[in-house]
Steps between C-alpha positions, in 0.01 A plus 500: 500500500791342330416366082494157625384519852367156573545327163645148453767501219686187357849620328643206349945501455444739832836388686693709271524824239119629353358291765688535792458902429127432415432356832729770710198753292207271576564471874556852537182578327312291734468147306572150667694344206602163445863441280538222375830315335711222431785552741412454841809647650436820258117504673676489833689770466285693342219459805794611694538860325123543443467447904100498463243317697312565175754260230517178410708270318415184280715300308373501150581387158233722268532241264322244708114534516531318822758734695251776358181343653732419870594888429141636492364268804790630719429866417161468615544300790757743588339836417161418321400606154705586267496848352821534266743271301768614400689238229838625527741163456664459249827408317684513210724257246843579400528715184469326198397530178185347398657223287687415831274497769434146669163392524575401808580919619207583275275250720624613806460895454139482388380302803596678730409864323254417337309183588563583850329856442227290380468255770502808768242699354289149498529413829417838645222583270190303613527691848579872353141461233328360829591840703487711207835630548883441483789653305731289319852629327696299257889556511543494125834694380577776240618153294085510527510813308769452263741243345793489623758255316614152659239522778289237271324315807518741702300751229263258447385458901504873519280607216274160595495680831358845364233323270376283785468838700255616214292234465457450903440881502225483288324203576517602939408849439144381561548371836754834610803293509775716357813344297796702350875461424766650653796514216889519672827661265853390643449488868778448732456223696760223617360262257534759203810704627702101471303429166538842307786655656316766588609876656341686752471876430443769274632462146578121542157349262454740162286272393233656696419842491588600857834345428480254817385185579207501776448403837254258639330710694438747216287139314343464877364841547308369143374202591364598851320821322328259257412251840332803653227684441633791387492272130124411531409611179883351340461130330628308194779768563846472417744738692873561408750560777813505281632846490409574132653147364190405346439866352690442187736288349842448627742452295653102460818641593371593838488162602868487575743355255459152620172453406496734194768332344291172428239741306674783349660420166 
């Protein structure tokens, strides 16, 4: 049997990057997974490459309790009960230091990582204590396990993210349903390759330890072990899939002159 042979997963931001990889895993492992996103047209083409019977896609702004509730009632009327969420959406504000950073960005970022983590652990709870089962992973970042400079909002979400893990870990324990966090480095995706400039290959991220930013299916492979049940005895976890970045300290320098310069004296 496959590790999620006949389980119904929501991925949320599954049109494109960690998702889109995430659901490519899930159906291949035998889920019946419902992405979910704010661009229709993304959703559409995204049901095109997954070419599955067993996929979905719902429009869906994670910062709306509403779209979440419309999210849930179509994944059960579509597949029934729901096994996994996966809270992957996400975005980020432009770089900033913290003096700097609108309220308006700062607003924006933690409703959709953080309050929207929040609303989509709420809405699939009630169902997951009633079976006595269900695995939920939190998309935080390694900006969840570190600071990293002029990511103020974004920080903030992320590290929200990781203590809401905990405390949902340990109060659900009781009832068997499992929650960790799944913590991504520099992964190359189009959103990040246009917003960091990023480099695919070896040697092109010393930052990290493996010298190399990651791929999205190397966060996937993660978040679908922690989904199965292969993890059953894994929750309030907190798993880094960064290459090494969060093993030490890099150096301020590492962050590329642009960004160093407004630090360094």
């Amino acid at each position: 049997m496959s590790r999620l042979d006949g389980k119904v997963v929501i991925i949320t931001g599954g049109s494109t990057g960690i998702g889109l990889a995430t659901a490519h895993q899930a159906l291949r492992e035998g889920a019946r997974v419902m992405i979910t996103g704010r661009n229709e047209e993304k959703g559409a083409k995204a049901l095109a490459e997954l070419a599955s019977d067993d996929v979905r896609f719902h429009r869906h702004d994670v910062a709306s309790r509403e779209d979440w509730d419309a999210v849930v009632v179509a994944t059960v009327a579509a597949f029934g009960p729901i096994d996994g969420l996966v809270n992957n959406a996400g975005l980020s504000a432009a770089v900033n230091l913290i003096e700097n950073e609108s309220i308006e960005d700062w607003d924006l970022v933690l409703a959709t990582n953080l309050t929207g983590t929040f609303h989509g652990m709420q809405t699939v709870l009630p169902s997951m204590k009633e079976r006595g089962s269900g695995s939920i992973v939190n998309v935080s970042s390694a900006g969840g396990l570190m600071g990293i400079p002029l990511t103020s909002s974004y920080a903030a979400s992320k590290w929200g993210v990781r203590g809401i893990t905990r405390v949902a870990a340990l109060e659900l324990a009781k009832y068997k349903v499992r929650v960790n966090s799944v913590h991504p480095g520099m992964i190359y995706t189009p959103m990040s390759a246009d917003a960091a400039h990023l480099v695919e290959g070896e040697g092109n991220y010393p930052p990290a330890a493996m010298g190399r930013v990651g791929a999205s299916e190397e966060v996937s492979g993660a978040i679908i072990h922690l989904l199965s049940d292969e993890a059953s005895y894994t929750t309030g976890g907190e798993l880094a899939v960064d290459g090494g970045w969060t093993a030490g300290i890099a150096p301020l320098a590492l962050l590329g002159p642009e960004f160093a310069g407004q630090l360094l004296p």
